[in-house]
Tab-separated table of C-alpha atoms in Angstrom:
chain	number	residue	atom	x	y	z
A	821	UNK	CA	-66.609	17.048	-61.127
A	822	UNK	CA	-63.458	18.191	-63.069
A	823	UNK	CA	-62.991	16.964	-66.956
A	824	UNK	CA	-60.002	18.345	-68.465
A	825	UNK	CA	-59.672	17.724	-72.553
A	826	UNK	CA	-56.139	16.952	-73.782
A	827	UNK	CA	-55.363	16.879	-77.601
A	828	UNK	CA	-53.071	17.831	-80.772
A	829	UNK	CA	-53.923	21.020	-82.149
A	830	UNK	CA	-57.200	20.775	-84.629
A	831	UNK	CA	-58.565	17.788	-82.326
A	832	UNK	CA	-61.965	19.876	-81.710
A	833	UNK	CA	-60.582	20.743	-77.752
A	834	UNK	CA	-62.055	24.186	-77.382
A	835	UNK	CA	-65.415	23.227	-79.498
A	836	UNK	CA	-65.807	20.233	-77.636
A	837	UNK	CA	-65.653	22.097	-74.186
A	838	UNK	CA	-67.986	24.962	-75.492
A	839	UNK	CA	-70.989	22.901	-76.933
A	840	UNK	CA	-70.309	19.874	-74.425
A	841	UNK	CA	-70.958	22.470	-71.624
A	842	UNK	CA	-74.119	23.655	-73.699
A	843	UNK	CA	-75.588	20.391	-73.354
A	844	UNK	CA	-75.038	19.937	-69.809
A	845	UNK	CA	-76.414	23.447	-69.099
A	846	UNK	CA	-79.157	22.523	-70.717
A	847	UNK	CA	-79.724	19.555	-68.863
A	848	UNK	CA	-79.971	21.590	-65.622
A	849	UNK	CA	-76.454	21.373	-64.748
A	850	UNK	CA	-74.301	24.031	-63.506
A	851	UNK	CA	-71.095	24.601	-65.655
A	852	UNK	CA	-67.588	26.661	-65.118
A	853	UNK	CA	-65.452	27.228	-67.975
A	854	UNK	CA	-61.209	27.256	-67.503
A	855	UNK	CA	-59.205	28.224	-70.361
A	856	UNK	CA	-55.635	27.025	-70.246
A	857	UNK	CA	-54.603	28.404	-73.205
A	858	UNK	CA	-52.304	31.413	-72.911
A	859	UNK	CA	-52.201	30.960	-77.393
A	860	UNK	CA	-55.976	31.414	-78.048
A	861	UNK	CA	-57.243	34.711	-79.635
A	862	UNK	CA	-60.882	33.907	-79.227
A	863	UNK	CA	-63.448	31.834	-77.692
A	864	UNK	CA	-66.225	30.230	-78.171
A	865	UNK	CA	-67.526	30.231	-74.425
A	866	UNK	CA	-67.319	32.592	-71.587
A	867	UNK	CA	-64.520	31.351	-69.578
A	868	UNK	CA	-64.656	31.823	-65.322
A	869	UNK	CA	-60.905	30.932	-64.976
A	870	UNK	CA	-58.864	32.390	-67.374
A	871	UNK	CA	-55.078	31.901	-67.784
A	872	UNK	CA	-55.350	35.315	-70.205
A	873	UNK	CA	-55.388	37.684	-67.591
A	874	UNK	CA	-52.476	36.994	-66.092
A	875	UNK	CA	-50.068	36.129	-69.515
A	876	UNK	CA	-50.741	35.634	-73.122
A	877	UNK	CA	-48.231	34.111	-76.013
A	878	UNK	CA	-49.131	37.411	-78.125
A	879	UNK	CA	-47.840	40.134	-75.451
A	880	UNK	CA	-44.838	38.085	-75.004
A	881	UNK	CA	-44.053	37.514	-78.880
A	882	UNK	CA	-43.895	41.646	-79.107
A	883	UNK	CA	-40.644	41.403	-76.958
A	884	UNK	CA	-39.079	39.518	-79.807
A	885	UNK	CA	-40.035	36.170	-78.985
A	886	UNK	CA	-40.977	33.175	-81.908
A	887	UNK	CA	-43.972	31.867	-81.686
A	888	UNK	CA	-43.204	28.344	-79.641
A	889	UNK	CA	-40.954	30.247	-77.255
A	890	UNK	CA	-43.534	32.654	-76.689
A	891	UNK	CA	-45.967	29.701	-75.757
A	892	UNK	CA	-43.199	28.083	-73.578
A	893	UNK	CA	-42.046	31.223	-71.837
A	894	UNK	CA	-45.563	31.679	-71.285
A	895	UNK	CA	-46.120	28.712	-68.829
A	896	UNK	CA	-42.976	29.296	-67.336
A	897	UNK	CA	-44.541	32.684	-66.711
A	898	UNK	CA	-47.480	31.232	-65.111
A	899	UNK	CA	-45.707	28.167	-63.301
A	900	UNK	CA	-45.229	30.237	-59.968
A	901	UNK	CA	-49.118	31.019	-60.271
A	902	UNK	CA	-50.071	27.232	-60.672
A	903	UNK	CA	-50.948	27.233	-56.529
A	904	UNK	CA	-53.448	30.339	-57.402
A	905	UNK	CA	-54.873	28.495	-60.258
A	906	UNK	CA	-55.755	25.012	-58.262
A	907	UNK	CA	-57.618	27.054	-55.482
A	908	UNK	CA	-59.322	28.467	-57.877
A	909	UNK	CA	-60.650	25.856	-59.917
A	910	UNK	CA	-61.312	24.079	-56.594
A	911	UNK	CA	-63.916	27.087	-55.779
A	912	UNK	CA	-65.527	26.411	-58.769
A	913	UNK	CA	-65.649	23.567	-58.450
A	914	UNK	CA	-67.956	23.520	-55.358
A	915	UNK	CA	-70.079	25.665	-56.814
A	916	UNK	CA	-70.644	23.999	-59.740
A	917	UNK	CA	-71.821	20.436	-61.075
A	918	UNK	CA	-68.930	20.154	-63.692
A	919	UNK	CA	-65.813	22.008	-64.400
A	920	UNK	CA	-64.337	21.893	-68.088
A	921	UNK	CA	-60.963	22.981	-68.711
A	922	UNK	CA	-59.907	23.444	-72.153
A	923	UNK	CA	-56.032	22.676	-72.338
A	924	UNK	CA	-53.152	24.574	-74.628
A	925	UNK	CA	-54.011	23.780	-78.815
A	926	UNK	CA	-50.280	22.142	-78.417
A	927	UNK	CA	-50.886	19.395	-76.100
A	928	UNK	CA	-47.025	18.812	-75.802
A	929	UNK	CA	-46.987	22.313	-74.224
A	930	UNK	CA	-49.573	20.576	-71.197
A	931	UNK	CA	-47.935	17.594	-71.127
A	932	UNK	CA	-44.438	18.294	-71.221
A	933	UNK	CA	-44.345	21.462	-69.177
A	934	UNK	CA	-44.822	21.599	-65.124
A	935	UNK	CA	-47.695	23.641	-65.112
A	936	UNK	CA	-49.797	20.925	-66.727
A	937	UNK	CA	-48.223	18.391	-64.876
A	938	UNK	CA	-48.427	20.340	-61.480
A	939	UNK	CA	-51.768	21.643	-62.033
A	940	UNK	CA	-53.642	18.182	-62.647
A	941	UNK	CA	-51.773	16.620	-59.573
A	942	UNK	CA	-53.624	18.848	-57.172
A	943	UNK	CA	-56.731	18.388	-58.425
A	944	UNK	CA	-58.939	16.045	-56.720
A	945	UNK	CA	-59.810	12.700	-59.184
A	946	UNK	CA	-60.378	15.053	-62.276
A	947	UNK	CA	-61.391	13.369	-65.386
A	948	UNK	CA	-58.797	13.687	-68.581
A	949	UNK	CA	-60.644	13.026	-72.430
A	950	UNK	CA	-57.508	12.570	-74.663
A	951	UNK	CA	-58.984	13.571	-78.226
A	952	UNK	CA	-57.739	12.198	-81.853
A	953	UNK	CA	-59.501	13.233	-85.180
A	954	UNK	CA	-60.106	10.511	-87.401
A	955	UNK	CA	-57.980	11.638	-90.133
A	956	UNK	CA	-55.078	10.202	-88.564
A	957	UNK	CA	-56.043	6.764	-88.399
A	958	UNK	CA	-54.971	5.768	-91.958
A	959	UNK	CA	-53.609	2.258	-90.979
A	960	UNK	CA	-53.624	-0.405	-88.174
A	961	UNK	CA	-50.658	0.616	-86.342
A	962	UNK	CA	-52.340	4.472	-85.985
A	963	UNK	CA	-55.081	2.951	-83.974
A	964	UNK	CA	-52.090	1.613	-81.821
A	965	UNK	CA	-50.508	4.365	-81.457
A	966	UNK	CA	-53.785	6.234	-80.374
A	967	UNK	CA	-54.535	3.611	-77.498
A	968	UNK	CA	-51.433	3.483	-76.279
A	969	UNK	CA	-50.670	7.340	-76.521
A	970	UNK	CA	-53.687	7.794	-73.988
A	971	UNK	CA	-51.816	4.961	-71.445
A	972	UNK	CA	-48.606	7.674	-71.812
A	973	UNK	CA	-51.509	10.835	-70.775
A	974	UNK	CA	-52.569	9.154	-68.031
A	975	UNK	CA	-48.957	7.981	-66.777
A	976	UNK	CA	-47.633	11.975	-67.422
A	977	UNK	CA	-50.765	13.659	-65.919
A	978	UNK	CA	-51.514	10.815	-63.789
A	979	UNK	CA	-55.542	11.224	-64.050
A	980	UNK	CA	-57.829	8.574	-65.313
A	981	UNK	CA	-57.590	9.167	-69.099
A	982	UNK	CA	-60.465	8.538	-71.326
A	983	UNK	CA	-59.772	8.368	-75.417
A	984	UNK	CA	-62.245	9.876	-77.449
A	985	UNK	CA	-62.007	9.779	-80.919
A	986	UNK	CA	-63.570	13.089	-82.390
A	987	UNK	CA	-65.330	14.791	-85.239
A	988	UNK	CA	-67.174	11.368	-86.056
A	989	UNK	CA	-69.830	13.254	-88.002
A	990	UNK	CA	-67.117	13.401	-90.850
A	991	UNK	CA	-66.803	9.634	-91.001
A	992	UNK	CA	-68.752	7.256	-93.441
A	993	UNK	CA	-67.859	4.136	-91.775
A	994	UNK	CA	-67.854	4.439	-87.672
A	995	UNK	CA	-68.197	0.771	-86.782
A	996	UNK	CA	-64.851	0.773	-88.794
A	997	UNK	CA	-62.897	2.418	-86.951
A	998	UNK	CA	-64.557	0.720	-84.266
A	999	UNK	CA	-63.544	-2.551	-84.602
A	1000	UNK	CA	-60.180	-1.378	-84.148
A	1001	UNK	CA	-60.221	0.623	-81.347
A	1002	UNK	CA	-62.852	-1.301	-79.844
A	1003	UNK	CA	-61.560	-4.967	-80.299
A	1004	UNK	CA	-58.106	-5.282	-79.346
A	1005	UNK	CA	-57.730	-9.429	-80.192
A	1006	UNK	CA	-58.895	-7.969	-84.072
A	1007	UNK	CA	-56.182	-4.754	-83.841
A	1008	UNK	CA	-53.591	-7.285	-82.788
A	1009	UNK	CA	-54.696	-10.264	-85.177
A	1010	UNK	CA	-53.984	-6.959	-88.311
A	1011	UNK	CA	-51.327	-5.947	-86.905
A	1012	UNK	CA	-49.734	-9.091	-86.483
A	1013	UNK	CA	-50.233	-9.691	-90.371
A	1014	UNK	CA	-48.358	-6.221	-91.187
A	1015	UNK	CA	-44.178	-7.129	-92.673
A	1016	UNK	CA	-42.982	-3.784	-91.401
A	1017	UNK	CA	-40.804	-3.217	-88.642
A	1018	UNK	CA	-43.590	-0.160	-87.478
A	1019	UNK	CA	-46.331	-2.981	-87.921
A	1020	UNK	CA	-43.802	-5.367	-85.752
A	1021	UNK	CA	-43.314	-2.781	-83.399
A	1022	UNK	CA	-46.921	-1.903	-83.231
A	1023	UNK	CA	-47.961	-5.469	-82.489
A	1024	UNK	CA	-45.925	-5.845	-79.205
A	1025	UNK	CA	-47.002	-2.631	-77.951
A	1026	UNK	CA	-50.949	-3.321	-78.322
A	1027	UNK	CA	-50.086	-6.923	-77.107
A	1028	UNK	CA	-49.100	-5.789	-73.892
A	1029	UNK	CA	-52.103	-3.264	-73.486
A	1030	UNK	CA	-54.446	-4.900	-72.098
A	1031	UNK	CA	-52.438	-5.668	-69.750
A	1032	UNK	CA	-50.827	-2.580	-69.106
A	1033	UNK	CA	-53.737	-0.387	-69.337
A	1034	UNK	CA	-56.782	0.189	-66.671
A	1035	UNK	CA	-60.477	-0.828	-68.757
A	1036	UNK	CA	-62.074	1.802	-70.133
A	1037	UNK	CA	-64.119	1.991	-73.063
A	1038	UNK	CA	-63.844	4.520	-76.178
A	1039	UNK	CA	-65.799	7.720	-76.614
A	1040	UNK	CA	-67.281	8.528	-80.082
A	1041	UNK	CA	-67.997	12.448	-80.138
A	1042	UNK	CA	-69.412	15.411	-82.440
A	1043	UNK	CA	-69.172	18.387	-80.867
A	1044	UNK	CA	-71.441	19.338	-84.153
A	1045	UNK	CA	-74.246	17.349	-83.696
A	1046	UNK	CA	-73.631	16.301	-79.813
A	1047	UNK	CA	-73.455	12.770	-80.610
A	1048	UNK	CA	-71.787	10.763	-77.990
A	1049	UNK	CA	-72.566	13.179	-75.177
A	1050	UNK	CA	-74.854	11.441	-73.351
A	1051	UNK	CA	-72.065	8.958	-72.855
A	1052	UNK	CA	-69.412	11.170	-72.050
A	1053	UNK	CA	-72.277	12.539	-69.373
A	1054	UNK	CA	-72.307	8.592	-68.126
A	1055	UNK	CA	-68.621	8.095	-68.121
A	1056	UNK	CA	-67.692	11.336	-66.378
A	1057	UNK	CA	-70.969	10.468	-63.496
A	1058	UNK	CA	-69.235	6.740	-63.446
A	1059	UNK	CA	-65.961	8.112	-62.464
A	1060	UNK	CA	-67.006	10.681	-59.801
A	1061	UNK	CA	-69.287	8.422	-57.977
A	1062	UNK	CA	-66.976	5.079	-58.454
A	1063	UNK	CA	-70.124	3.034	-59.202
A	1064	UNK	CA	-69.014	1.942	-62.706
A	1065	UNK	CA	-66.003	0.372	-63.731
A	1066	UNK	CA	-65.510	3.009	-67.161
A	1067	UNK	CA	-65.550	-0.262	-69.464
């Protein structure tokens, strides 16, 4: 099974995919490793698809590009290559239990360019984890904006998207942020007490929601201590086999 991990920059992508891999292989799964990241210098796993070899954002800043055109140019390098890099995936992925690709640290760069878009269409039923860091839920409308951000991943890339809050092992308080992102009726009952025009705003988005979105329930993940893995393991078996209903 294919799970890709979307995210801003400083989400915990490439950690996540590195120790999450760890605990499957030590589970006595089989694991393949795809870096999409033409910007990364180093990595923290041993990647069997590697977008690297063919063009990185470093060789293409010495011809005088900036650093975001040099990460653009880069995919539109590797566009024309995008056929190469869905067989290959596909081989690995029938020789392995799980494939784990570990998207660009600028997530606009996957989501907003047509090699992300292109690549994830021709994959068969892959599994997308959008990731958010808790330091960017400061107030009710955030937790909005992160719900309803993963409904726009999963309309670009059109995969079943999963959100995942990360990096819970720096939290004090994890039921509260779970009461928001868990309990929609209580986001919208805050939000609907908020004077602003964003709190306004906010409300009618997350009102619509449940309609608008497919039910899936929240991951809660460490890639330090591994917490939440064993349901990120469930979720990702619940979606390849259809059995569960991801809620």
């Amino acid at each position: 099974m294919i799970v890709t991990f979307v995210g801003t920059a400083g989400s915990g992508k490439t950690t996540l995919t590195a120790s999450f891999g760890r605990y499957l292989e030590e589970n006595g799964y089989s694991v393949s490793y795809v870096n999409l990241d033409t910007g990364v210098k180093r990595l923290p796993y041993e990647p069997d698809v590697d977008v690297r070899q063919d063009v990185t954002a470093w060789d293409i800043m010495e011809e005088g590009y900036g650093p975001n055109g040099a990460i653009v140019e880069s995919y539109d390098r590797l566009l024309p290559r995008v056929s190469n890099y869905v067989s290959t995936i596909l081989e690995a992925e029938r020789g392995s239990d799980y494939v784990l690709l570990d998207t660009p640290g600028q997530m606009e760069t996957f989501l907003f360019h047509e090699f992300g878009v292109r690549l994830m269409e021709n994959l068969p039923e892959p599994l997308t984890v959008y990731l958010f860091s808790p330091d960017i839920l400061r107030k009710p409308a955030d937790f909005c904006f992160v719900r309803f951000f993963g409904l726009m991943i999963e309309l670009r890339l059109g995969t079943t998207t999963v959100p995942a809050m990360s990096k819970i092992d720096t939290v004090e308080r994890l039921e509260d942020y779970r009461r928001y992102l868990d309990d929609m009726e209580y986001l919208n009952a805050r939000l609907k007490l908020e004077p602003s025009m964003q709190g306004l705003l906010a409300y009618r988005m997350c009102s619509a929601l449940p309609e608008l979105a497919p039910p899936t329930r929240v991951l809660y993940i460490s890639a330090k201590t591994g917490e939440g893995f064993d349901d990120l393991e469930t979720l990702a078996y619940e979606h390849h086999c259809t059995c569960g209903d991801l809620t």
